Coordinates of C-alpha atoms in Angstrom, one line a residue:
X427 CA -4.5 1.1 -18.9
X428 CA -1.0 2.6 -18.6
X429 CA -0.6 2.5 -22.9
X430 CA -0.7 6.4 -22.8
X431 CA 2.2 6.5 -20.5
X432 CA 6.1 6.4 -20.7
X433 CA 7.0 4.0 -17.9
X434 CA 9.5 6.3 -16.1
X435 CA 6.2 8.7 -15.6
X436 CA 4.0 6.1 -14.7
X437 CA 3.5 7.0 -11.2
X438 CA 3.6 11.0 -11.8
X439 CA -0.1 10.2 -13.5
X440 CA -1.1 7.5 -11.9
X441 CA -3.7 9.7 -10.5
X442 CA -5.4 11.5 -13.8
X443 CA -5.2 7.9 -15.1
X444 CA -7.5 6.9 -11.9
X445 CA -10.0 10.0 -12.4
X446 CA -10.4 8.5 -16.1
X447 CA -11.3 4.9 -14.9
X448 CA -13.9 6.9 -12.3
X449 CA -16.0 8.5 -15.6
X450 CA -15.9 5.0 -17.2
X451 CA -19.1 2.6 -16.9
X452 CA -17.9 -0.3 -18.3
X453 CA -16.9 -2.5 -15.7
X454 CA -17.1 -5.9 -14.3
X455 CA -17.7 -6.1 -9.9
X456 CA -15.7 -8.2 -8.3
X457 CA -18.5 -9.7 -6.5
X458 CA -20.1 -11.3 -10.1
X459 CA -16.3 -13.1 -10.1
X460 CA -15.0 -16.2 -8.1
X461 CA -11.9 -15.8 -6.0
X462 CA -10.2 -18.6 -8.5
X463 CA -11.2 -16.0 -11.3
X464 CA -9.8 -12.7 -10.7
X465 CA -6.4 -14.9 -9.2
X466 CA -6.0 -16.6 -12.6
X467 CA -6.6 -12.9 -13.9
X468 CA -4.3 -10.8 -11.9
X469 CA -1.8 -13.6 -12.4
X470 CA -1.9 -13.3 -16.3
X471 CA -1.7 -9.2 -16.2
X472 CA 1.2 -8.3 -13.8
X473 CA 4.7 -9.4 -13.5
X474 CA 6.6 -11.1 -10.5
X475 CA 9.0 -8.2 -9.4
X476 CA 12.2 -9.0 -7.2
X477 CA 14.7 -7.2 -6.3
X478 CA 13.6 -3.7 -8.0
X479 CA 12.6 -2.2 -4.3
X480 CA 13.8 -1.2 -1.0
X481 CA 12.9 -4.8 -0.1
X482 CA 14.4 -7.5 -2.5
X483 CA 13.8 -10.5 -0.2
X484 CA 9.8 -9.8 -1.2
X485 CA 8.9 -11.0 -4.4
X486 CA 5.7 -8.8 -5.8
X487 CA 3.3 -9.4 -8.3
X488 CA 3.0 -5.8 -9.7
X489 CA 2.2 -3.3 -13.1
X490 CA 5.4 -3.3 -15.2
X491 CA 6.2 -2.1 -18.7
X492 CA 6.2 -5.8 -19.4
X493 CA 2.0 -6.3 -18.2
X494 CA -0.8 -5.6 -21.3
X495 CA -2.4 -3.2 -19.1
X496 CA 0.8 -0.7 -18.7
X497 CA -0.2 0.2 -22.5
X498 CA -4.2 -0.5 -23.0
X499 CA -6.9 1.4 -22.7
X500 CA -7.8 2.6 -19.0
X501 CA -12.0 1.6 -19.7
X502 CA -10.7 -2.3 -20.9
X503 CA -9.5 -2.9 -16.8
X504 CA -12.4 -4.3 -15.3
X505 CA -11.9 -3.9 -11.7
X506 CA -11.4 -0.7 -9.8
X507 CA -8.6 1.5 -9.6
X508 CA -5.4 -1.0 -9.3
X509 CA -3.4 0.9 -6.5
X510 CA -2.3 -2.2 -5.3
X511 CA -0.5 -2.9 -8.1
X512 CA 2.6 -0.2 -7.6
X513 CA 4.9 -1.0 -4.7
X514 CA 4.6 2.6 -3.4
X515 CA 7.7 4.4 -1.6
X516 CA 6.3 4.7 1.9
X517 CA 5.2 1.1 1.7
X518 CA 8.7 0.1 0.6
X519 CA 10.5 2.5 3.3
X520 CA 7.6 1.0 6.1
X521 CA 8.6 -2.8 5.0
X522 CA 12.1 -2.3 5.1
X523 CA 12.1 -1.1 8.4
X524 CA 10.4 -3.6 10.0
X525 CA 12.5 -6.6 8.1
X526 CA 15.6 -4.7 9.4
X527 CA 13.9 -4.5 13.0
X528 CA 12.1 -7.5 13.5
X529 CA 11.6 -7.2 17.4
X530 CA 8.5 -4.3 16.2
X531 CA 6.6 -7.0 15.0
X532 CA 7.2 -10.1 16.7
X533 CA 4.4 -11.1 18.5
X534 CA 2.4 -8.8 18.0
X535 CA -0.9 -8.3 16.8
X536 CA -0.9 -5.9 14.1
X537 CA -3.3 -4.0 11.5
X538 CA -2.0 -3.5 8.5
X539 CA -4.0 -0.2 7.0
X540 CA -4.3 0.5 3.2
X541 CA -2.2 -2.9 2.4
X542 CA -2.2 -2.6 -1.4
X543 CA -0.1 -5.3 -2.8
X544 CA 0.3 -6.5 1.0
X545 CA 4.3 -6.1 1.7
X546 CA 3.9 -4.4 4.7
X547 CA 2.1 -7.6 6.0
X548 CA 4.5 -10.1 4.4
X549 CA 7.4 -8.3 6.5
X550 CA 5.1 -8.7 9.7
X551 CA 4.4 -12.3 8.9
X552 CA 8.4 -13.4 8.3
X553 CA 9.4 -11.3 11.6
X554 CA 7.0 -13.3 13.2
X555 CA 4.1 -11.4 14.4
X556 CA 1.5 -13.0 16.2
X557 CA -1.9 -12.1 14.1
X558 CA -1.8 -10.0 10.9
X559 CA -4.6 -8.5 9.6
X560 CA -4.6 -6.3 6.2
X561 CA -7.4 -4.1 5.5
X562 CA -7.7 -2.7 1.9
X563 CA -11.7 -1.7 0.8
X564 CA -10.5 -3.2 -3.1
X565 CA -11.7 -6.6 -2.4
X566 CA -9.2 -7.4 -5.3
X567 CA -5.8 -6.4 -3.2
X568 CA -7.4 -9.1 -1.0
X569 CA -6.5 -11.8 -3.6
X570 CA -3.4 -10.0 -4.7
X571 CA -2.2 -10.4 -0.8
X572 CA -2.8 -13.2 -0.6
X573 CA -1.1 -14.4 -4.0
X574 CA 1.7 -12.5 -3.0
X575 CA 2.1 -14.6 0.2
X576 CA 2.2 -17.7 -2.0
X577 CA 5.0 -16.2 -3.3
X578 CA 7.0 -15.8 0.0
X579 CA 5.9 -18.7 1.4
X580 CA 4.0 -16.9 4.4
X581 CA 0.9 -17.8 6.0
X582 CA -1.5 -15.2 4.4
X583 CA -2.9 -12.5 6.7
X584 CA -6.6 -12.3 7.5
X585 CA -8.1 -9.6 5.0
X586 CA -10.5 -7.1 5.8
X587 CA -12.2 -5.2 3.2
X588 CA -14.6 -3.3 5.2
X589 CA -13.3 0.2 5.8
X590 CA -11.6 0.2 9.8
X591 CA -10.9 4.0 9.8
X592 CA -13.2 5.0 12.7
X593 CA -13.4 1.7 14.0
X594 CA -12.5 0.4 17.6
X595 CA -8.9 -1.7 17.5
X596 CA -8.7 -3.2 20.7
X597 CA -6.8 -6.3 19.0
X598 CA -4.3 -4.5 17.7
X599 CA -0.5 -3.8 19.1
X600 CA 0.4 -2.1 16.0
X601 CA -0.5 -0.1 13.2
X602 CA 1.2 0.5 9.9
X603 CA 0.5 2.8 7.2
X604 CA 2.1 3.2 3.9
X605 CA 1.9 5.9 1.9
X606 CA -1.8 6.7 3.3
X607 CA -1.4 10.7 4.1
X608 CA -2.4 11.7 0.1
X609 CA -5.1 13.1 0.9
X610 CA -6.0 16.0 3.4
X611 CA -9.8 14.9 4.3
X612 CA -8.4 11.2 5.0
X613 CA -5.3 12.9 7.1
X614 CA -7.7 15.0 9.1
X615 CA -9.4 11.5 9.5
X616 CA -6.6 9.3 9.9
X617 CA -5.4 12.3 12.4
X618 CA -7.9 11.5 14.6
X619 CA -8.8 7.7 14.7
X620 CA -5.1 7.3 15.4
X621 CA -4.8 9.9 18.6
X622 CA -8.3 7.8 19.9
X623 CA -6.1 4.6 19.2
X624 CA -3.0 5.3 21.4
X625 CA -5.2 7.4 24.1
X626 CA -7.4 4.2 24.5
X627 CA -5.7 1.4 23.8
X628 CA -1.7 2.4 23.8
X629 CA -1.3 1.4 20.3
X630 CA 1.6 2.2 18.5
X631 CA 1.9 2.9 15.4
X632 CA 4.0 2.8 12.4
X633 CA 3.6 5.6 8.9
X634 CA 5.9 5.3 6.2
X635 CA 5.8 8.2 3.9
X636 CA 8.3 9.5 1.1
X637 CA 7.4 13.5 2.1
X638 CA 4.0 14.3 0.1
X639 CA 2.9 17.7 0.7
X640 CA -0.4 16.9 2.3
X641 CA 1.9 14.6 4.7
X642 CA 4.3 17.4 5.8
X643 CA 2.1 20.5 5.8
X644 CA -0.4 19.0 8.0
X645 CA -0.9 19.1 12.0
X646 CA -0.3 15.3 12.5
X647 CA 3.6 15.9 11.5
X648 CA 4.4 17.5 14.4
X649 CA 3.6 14.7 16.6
X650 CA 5.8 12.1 15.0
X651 CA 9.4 10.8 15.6
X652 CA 11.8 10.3 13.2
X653 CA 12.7 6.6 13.0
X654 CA 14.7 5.8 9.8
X655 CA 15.2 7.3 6.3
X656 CA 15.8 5.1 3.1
X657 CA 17.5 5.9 -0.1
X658 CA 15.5 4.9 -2.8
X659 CA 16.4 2.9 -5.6
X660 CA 16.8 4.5 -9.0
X661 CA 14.3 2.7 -11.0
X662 CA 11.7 3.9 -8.0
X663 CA 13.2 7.7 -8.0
X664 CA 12.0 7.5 -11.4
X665 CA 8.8 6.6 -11.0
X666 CA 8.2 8.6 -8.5
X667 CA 8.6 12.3 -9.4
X668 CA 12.5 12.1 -8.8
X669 CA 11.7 11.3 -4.9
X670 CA 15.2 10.2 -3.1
X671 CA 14.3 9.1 0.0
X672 CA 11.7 7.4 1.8
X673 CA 10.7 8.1 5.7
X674 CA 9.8 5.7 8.6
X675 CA 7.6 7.5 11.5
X676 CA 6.6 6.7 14.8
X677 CA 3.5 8.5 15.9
X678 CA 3.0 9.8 19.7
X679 CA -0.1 11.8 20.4
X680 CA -0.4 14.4 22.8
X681 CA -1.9 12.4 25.9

């Protein structure tokens, strides 16, 4: 999948690697696959990661140089597009933050939104909050959460695969997002589920986002605090365009 890639660069075309998978038929649904299945799968293809991150304490299953799929053919993956298998900067600056501050979480309930490889829960789950749910539409980072919890010895969170943007979060104390604001039609969108979240319910929420273009050139930025900044390390600077730093924000609508 990654095969036509240096590893350094890996992330710098991560994307055109994605818009290859999209033109490719061949592929097996998750849904034709048992739980026990794609587990025993994802186990064989990635790599348990420690101590390569912003957060060491989490152990990761994740894509390294290491994993068949770094160097094979994009068509031979057979699920869709693997984004929870990179441990993305904002996610990493997000998780770090709430380990270092545990008080944000505990107990609370919180959403967890785009959870990938699920850190960003795990961190909630070992500072104690309350209810953790992580919402990823890849019904696949649903099993790679929850093998990732194994690995921390956590409780895993409840997973949602339904899409929650739009939706009504009453249950929810918190919100995180990692590494979400790609995109400018899902900012716009993201822009204003959150304001309806904190007019109506006084949510707070988290974003943890290593300065992406779309991120910093749009409206939403100008309603956010600056909470913390993180050096990154340099194995993740390299995979990463030669990014330094990674951001923690806290986001306060205009009421």
């Amino acid at each position: 999948m990654l095969g036509f890639l240096s590893a350094p660069k890996c992330c710098r075309y991560v994307e055109g690697f994605f818009e290859l998978r999209a033109q490719t038929s061949r592929r097996i649904t998750e849904s034709c696959l048992s739980e026990e299945r794609i587990r025993r799968f994802i186990s064989e293809n990635t790599e348990v990661v420690v101590g390569r991150s912003l957060t060491p304490e989490i152990k990761l299953r994740l894509f390294t140089p290491n994993c068949r799929f770094w160097r094979e053919r994009p068509e031979l993956w057979p699920f869709t597009d693997p984004y929870w298998a990179i441990y993305w900067p904002g996610g990493q600056a997000l998780s770090r933050y709430i380990l270092d501050n545990p008080d944000v979480c505990r107990g609370r309930t919180v959403l967890d939104l785009g959870s990938g490889c699920g850190a960003s829960s795990i961190a909630a789950k070992l500072c104690c909050a309350a209810h953790v749910v992580a919402n990823d539409i890849d019904p696949v980072a649903a099993v790679v959460t929850k093998l990732n919890c194994e690995l921390n010895n956590v409780e895993p969170p409840v997973c949602v695969t339904d899409n929650m943007i739009g939706s009504d979060p009453t249950d929810f104390d918190l919100i995180l997002l990692g590494d979400m604001f790609y995109d400018e039609a899902l900012t716009d969108s993201l822009h204003r589920w959150l304001d309806r979240c904190i007019k109506t319910h006084g949510t707070k929420v988290l974003i943890g986002d290593p300065g992406r273009a779309q991120f910093e050139g749009h409206v939403i930025r100008k309603l956010l605090h600056h909470l913390a900044q993180f050096e990154l390390p340099e194995s993740v600077r390299e995979e990463n365009y030669g990014l330094i730093s990674s951001n923690v924000w806290s986001y306060h609508c205009k009421l």
